[in-house]
Coordinates of C-alpha atoms in Angstrom, one line a residue:
X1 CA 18.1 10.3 35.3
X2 CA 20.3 13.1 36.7
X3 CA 20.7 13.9 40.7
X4 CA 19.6 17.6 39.5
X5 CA 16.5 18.2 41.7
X6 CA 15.3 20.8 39.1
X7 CA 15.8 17.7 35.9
X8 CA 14.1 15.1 38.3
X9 CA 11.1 17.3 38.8
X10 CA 10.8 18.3 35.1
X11 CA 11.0 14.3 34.9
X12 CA 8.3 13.4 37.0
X13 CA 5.3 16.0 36.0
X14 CA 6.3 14.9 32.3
X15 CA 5.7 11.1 33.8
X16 CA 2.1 12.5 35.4
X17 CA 0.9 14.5 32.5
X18 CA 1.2 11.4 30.1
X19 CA -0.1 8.9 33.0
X20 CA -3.0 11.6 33.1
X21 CA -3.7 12.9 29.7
X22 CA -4.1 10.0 27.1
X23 CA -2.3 11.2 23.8
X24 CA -4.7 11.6 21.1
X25 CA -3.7 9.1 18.2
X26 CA -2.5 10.6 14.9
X27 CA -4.1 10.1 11.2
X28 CA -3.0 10.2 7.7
X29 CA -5.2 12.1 5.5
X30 CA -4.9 11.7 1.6
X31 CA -6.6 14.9 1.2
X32 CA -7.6 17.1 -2.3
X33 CA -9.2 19.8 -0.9
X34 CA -12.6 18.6 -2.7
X35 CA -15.8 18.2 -0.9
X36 CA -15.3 14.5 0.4
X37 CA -11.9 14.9 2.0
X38 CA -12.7 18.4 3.6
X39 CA -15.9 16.3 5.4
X40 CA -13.3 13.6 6.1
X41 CA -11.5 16.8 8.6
X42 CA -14.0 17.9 10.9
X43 CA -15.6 14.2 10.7
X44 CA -12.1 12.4 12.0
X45 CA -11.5 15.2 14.7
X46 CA -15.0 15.2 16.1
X47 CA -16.3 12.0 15.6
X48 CA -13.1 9.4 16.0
X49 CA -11.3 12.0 18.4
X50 CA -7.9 11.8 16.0
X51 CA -5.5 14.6 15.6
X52 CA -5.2 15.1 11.2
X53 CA -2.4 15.6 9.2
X54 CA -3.4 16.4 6.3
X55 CA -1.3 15.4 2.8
X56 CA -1.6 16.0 -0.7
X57 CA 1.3 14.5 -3.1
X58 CA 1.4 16.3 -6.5
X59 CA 1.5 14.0 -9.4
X60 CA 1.5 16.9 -12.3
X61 CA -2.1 18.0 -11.2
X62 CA -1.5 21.0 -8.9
X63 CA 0.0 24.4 -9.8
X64 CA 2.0 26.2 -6.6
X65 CA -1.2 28.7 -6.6
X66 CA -3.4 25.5 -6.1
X67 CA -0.9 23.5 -3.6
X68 CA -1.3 26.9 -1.5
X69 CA -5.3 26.7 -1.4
X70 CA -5.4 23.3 -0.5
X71 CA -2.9 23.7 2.3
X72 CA -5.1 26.8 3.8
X73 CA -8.4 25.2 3.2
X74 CA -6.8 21.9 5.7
X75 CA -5.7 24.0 8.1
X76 CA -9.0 25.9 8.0
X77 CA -10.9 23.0 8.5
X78 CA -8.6 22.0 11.7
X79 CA -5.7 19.6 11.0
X80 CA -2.8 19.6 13.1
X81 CA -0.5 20.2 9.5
X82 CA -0.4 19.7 5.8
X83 CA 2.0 18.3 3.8
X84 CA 2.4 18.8 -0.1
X85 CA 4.9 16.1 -1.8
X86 CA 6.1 16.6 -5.0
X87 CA 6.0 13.2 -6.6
X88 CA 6.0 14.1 -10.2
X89 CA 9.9 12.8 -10.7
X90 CA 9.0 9.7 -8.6
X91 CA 6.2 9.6 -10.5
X92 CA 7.8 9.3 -14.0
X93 CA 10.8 7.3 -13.0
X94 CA 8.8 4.7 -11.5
X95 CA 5.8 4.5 -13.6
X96 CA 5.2 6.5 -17.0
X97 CA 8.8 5.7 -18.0
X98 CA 7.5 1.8 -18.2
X99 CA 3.9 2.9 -19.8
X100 CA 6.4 4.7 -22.7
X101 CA 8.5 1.6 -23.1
X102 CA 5.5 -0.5 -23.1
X103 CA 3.5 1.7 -25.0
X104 CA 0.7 1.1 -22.9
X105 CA -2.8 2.0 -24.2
X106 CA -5.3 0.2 -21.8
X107 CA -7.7 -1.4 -24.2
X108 CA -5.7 0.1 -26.9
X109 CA -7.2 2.9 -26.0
X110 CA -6.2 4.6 -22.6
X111 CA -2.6 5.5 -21.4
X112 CA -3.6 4.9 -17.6
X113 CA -3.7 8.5 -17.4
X114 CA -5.5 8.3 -13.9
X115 CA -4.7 5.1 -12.4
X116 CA -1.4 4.6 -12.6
X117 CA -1.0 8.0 -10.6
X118 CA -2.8 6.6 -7.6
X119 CA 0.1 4.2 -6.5
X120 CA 2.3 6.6 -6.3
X121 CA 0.5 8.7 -4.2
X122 CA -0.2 6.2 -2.0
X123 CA 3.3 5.1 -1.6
X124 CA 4.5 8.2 -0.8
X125 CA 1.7 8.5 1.9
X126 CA 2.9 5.6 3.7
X127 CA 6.3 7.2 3.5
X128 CA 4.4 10.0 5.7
X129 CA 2.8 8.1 7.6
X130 CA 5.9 6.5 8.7
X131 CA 7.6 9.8 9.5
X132 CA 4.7 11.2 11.3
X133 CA 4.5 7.7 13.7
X134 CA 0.2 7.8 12.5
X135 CA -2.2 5.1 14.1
X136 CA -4.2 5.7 11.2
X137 CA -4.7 6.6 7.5
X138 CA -7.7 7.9 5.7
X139 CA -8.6 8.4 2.2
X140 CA -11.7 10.1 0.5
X141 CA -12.6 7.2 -1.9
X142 CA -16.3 5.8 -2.2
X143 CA -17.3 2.0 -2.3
X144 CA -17.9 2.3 -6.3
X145 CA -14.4 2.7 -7.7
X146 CA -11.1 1.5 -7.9
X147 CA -9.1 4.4 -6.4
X148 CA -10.3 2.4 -2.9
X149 CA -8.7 -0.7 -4.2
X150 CA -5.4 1.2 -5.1
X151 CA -5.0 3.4 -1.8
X152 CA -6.2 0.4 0.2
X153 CA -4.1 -2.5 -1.3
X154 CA -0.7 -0.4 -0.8
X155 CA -1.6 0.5 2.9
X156 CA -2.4 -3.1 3.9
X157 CA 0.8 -4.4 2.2
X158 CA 3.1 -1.5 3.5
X159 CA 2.0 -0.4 6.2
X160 CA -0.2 -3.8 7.8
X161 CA 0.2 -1.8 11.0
X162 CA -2.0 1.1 10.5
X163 CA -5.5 0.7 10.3
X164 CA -7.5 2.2 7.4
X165 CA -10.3 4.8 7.8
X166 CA -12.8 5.7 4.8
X167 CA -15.3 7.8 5.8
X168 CA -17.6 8.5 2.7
X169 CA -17.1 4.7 1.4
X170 CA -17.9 3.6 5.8
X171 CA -21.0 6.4 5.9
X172 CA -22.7 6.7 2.2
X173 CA -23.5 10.2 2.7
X174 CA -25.0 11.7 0.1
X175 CA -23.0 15.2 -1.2
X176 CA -25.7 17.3 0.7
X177 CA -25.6 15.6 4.0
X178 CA -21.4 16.2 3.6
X179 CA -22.1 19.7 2.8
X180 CA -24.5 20.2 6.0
X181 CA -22.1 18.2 8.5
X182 CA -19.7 21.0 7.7
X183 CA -22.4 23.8 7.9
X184 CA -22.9 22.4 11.6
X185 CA -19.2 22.4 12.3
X186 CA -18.9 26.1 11.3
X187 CA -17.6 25.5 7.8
X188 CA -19.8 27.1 5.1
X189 CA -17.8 27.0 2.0
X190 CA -19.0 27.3 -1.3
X191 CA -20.0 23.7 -2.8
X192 CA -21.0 24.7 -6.1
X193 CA -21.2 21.4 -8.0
X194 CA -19.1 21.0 -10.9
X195 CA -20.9 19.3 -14.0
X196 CA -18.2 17.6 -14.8
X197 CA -15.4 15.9 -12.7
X198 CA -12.1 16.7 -13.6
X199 CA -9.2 14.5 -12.2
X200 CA -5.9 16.0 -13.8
X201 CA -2.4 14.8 -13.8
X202 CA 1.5 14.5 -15.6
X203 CA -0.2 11.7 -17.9
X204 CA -3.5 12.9 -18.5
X205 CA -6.5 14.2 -17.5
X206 CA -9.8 12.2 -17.0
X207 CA -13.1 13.5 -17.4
X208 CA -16.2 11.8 -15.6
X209 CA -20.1 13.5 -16.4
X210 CA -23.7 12.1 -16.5
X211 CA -23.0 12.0 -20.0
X212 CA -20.3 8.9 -19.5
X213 CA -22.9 7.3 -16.9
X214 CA -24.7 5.2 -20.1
X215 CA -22.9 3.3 -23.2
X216 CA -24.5 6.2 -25.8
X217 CA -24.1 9.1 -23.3
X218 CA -21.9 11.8 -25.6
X219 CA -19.3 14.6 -23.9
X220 CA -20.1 18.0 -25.3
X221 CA -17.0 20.5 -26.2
X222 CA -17.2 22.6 -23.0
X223 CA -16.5 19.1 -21.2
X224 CA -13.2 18.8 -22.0
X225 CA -10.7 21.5 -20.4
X226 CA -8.8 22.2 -23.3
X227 CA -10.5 24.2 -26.4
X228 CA -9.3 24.8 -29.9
X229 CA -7.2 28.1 -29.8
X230 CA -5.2 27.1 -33.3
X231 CA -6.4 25.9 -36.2
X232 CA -3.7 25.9 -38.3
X233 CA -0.9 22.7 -39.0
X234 CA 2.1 22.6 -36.9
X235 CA 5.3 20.3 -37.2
X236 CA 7.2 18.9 -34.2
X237 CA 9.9 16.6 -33.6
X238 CA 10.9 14.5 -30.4
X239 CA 13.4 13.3 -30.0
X240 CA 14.3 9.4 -28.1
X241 CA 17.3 8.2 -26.1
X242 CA 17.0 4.7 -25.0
X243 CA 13.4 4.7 -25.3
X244 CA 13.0 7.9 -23.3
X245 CA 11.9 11.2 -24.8
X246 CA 14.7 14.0 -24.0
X247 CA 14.2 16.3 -26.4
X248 CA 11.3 18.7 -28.7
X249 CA 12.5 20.2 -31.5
X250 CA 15.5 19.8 -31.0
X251 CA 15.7 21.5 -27.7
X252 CA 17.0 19.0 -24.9
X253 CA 15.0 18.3 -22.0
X254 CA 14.2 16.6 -19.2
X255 CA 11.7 13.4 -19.9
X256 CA 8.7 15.6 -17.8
X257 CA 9.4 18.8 -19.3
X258 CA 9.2 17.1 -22.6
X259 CA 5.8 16.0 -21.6
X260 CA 4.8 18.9 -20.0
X261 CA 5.9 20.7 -23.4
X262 CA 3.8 18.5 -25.7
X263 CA 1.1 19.0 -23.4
X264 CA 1.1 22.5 -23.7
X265 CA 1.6 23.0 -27.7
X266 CA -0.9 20.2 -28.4
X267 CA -3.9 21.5 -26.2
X268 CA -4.0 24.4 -28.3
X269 CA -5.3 21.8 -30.8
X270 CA -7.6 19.7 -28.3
X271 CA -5.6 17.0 -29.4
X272 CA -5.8 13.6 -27.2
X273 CA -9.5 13.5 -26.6
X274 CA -11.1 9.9 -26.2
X275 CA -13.4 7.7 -24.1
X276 CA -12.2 4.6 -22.3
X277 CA -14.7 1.6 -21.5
X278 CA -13.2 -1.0 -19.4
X279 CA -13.3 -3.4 -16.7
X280 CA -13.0 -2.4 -12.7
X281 CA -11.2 -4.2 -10.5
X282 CA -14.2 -5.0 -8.3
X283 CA -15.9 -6.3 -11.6
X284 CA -17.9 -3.7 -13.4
X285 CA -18.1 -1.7 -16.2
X286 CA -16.6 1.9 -16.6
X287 CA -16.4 4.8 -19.1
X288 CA -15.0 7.7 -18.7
X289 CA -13.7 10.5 -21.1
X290 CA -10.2 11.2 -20.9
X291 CA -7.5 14.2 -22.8
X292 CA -3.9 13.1 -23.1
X293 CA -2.3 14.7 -25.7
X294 CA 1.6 14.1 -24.9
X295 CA 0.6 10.5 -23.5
X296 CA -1.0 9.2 -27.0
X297 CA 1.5 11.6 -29.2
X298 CA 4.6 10.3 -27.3
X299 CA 3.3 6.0 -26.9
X300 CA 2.9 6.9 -31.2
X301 CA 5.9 8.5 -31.7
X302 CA 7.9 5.7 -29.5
X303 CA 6.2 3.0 -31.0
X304 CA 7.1 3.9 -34.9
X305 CA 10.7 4.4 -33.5
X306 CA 10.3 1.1 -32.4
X307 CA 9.3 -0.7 -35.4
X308 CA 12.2 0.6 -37.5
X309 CA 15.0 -0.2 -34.4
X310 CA 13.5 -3.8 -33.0
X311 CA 13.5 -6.9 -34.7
X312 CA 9.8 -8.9 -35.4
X313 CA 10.3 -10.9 -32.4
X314 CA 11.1 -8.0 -30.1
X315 CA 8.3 -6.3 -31.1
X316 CA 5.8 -8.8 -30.4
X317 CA 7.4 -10.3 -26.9
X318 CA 7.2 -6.7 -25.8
X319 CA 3.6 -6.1 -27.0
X320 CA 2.2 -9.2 -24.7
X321 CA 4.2 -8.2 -22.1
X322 CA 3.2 -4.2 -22.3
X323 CA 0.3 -5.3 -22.2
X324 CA 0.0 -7.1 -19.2
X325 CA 1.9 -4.6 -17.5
X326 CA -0.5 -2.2 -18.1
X327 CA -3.4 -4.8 -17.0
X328 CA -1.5 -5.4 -13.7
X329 CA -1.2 -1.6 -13.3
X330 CA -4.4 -0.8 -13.7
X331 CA -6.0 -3.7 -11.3
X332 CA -3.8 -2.5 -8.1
X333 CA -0.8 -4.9 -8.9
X334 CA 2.1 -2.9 -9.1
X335 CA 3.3 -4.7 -5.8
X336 CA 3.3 -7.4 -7.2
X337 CA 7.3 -8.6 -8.0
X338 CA 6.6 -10.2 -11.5
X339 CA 6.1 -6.5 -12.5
X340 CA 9.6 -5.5 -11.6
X341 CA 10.6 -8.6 -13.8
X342 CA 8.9 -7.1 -17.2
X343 CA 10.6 -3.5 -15.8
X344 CA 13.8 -4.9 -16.6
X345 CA 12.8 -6.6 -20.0
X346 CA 10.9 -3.9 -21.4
X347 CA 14.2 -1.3 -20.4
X348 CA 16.6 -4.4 -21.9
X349 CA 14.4 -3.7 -25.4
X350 CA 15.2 0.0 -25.0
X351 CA 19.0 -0.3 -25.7
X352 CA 18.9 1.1 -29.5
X353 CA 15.2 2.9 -29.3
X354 CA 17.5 6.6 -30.0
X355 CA 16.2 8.9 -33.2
X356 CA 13.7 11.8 -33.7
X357 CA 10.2 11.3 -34.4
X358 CA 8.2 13.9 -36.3
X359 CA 4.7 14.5 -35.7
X360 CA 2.1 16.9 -37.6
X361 CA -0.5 18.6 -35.1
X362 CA -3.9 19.8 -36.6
X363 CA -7.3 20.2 -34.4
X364 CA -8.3 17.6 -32.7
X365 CA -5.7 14.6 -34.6
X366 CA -2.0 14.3 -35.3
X367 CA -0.4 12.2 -37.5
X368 CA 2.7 10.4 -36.9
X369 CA 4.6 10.9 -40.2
X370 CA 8.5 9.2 -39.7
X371 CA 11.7 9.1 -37.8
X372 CA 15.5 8.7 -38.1
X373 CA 17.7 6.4 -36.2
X374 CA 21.3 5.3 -36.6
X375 CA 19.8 1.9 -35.5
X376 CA 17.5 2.2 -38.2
X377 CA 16.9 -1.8 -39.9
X378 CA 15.1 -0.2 -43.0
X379 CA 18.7 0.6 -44.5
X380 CA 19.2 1.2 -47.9
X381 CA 22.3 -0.7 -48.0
X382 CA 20.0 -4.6 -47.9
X383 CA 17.4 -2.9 -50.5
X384 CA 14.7 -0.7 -50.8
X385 CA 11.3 -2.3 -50.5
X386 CA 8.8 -3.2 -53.2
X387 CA 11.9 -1.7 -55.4
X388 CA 15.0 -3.9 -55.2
X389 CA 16.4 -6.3 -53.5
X390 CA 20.4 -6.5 -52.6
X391 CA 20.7 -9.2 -50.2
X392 CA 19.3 -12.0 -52.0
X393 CA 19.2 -14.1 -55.2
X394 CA 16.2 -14.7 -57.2
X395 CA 17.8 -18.5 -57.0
X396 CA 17.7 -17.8 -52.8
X397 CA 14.0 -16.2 -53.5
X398 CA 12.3 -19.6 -55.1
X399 CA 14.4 -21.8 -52.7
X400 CA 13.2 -20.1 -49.4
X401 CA 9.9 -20.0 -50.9
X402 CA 10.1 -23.9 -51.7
X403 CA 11.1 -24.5 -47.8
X404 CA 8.6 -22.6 -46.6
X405 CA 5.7 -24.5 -48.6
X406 CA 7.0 -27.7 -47.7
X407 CA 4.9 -28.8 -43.9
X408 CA 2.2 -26.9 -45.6
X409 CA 2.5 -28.9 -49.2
X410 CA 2.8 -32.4 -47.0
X411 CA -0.5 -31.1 -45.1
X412 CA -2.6 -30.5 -47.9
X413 CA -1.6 -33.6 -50.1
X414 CA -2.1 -35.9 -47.1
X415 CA -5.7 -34.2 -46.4
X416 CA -6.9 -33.3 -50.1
X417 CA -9.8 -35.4 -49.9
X418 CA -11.0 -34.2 -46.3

């Protein structure tokens, strides 16, 4: 564009070398460094001619010294670069804040320790792949799970444009024909088979074994990744603002470093251990072992606050709407807007959910044991239950009682002979 013969001749071999070399097109990789998305490397260079970047976002799982393995073992195994994105903030600001407030326990059971992480990977992948201008995006998921559903449903709706590659879900490889695909592409890493697959994160850890494979099928202690190092009784107190935890033992914090904290005295007690049975979104059955001690300690600890600080009516509206929210979280829906609507009810219900909660800690159970709160509706000043009453009349007692029986008095007179 310049009358610089040295710029126009720059101008015109860059205008040969593209009309002569076809760019290679650019994929996403969600990878973990495990042996399905290593194979996904070599196998999307060689065999679909795509240049990789590679990208793992941390959701609590990784340690530095881990992020750093992962990063080296992608590059090793040939992709262009590798991105690590810290989504843990994102993470709880977007998702375990609402699981909290809606003290979400999947089959009253499961605090979504797993699959609530996934879309917020995924989002911030399509937040890469728009930055890195990719044709494509890969995951490692098999056809069996849900994890495809989760990745694949947030592509398709954010990024419609990109097309989707799965490799071990497309090829049904078995784990030794992965293994020797690498072998041939010069990649002979140790594949020692763990016996049991451990998936951890912020909110919980999930464990998967032969053992969870049948209905009667029984974890053994080594399973679980953390053992019994106290067996004494320990006291601890967390403390709630709004329906947020910000505090333990007194000690302010932020809300992940409260969970983190819990985490880390409660392990020492193997605390959180369970197994979840439930339905997958492509229609079977699951179980898997799971060990979440700050997930089922805090949803406890929140939800006695809660009983003492909402009114009957509260309490209930948000148990049918936690509920759901934790349904539509677990099946993929998170997209979907009504869950923004039950966002805003379930923080509305949060206005007065402030006090300290104390917990005891003992191996392998806690016990939730009471709380203060300056919004506190058990207050002495109305009456102390089963003890006295200050509000009301015996005359107001046999009154209400007589309004109360009266549909159900007109019922039974009308009906005494049915």
């Amino acid at each position: 564009r310049t009358n610089s013969s040295k710029n126009k001749y720059s101008y015109q071999k860059l205008v040969s070398l593209l009309k002569n070399k076809k760019m290679k097109q650019k994929v996403v990789l969600a990878f973990s460094g495990g042996l399905d998305t290593s194979f996904c490397v070599p196998y999307l260079i060689h065999e679909k001619g795509l240049e990789v970047h590679t990208v793992i976002v941390n959701t609590g799982g990784f340690s530095e010294e881990e992020a750093k393995r992962i990063e080296e073992r992608a590059l090793q195994l040939g992709a262009t670069t590798h991105t690590c994105i810290d989504a843990v903030e994102d993470y709880y600001q977007r998702g375990i804040r609402y699981l909290i407030f809606g003290n979400v326990l999947k089959n009253n059971t499961y605090p979504l320790s797993v699959s609530s992480e996934r879309f917020f990977q995924a989002l911030n992948i399509v937040e890469h792949i728009k930055k890195t201008g990719a044709d494509y995006v890969a995951h490692g998921s098999t056809g069996a799970g849900n994890d495809q559903i989760r990745f694949d449903l947030v592509f398709e709706v954010l990024a419609p444009e990109v097309k989707i590659i799965a490799p071990i879900r497309e090829l049904g490889l078995s784990r030794q024909q992965e293994i020797d695909y690498l072998r041939e592409k010069g990649f002979d890493f140790s594949w020692e088979k763990s016996k049991y697959s451990i998936n951890q994160g912020l909110w919980g850890t999930s464990v998967g074994g032969v053992e969870t494979l049948k209905s009667s099928g029984v974890l053994p202690e080594e399973a679980y990744p953390s053992q019994v190092t106290d067996h004494g009784v320990e006291r601890i107190k967390i403390g709630f603002h709004k329906g947020e935890p910000v505090s333990f033992n007194g000690e302010k914090m932020n809300p992940v470093d409260v969970i983190r904290t819990i985490n880390k005295t409660a392990s020492k007690f193997a605390i959180g251990r369970d197994i979840h049975v439930g339905d997958t979104i492509i229609g079977t059955k699951g179980r898997v072992a799971f060990e979440a001690p700050a997930p089922l300690i805090i949803i406890k600890a929140h939800h006695l606050l809660e009983k003492h600080v909402l009114t009957k009516h509260q309490l209930y509206w948000k148990e049918q709407l936690g509920n759901w929210y934790g349904q539509l979280m677990h099946e993929a829906q998170y997209l979907e807007p009504v869950m923004r609507n039950i966002e805003v009810f379930l923080t509305d219900t949060q206005k007065f959910v402030t006090g300290e909660v104390e917990v005891e800690l003992r191996p392998y159970h806690f016990s939730v044991l009471g709380c203060e709160s300056p919004y506190d509706l058990m207050n002495p000043i109305f009456g102390d239950y089963g003890e006295s009453n200050k509000s009301l009349t015996p005359q107001d007692i046999i009154g209400f009682t007589k309004v109360v029986a009266n549909p159900l008095k007109i019922y039974h007179t009308i009906h005494q002979n049915d």
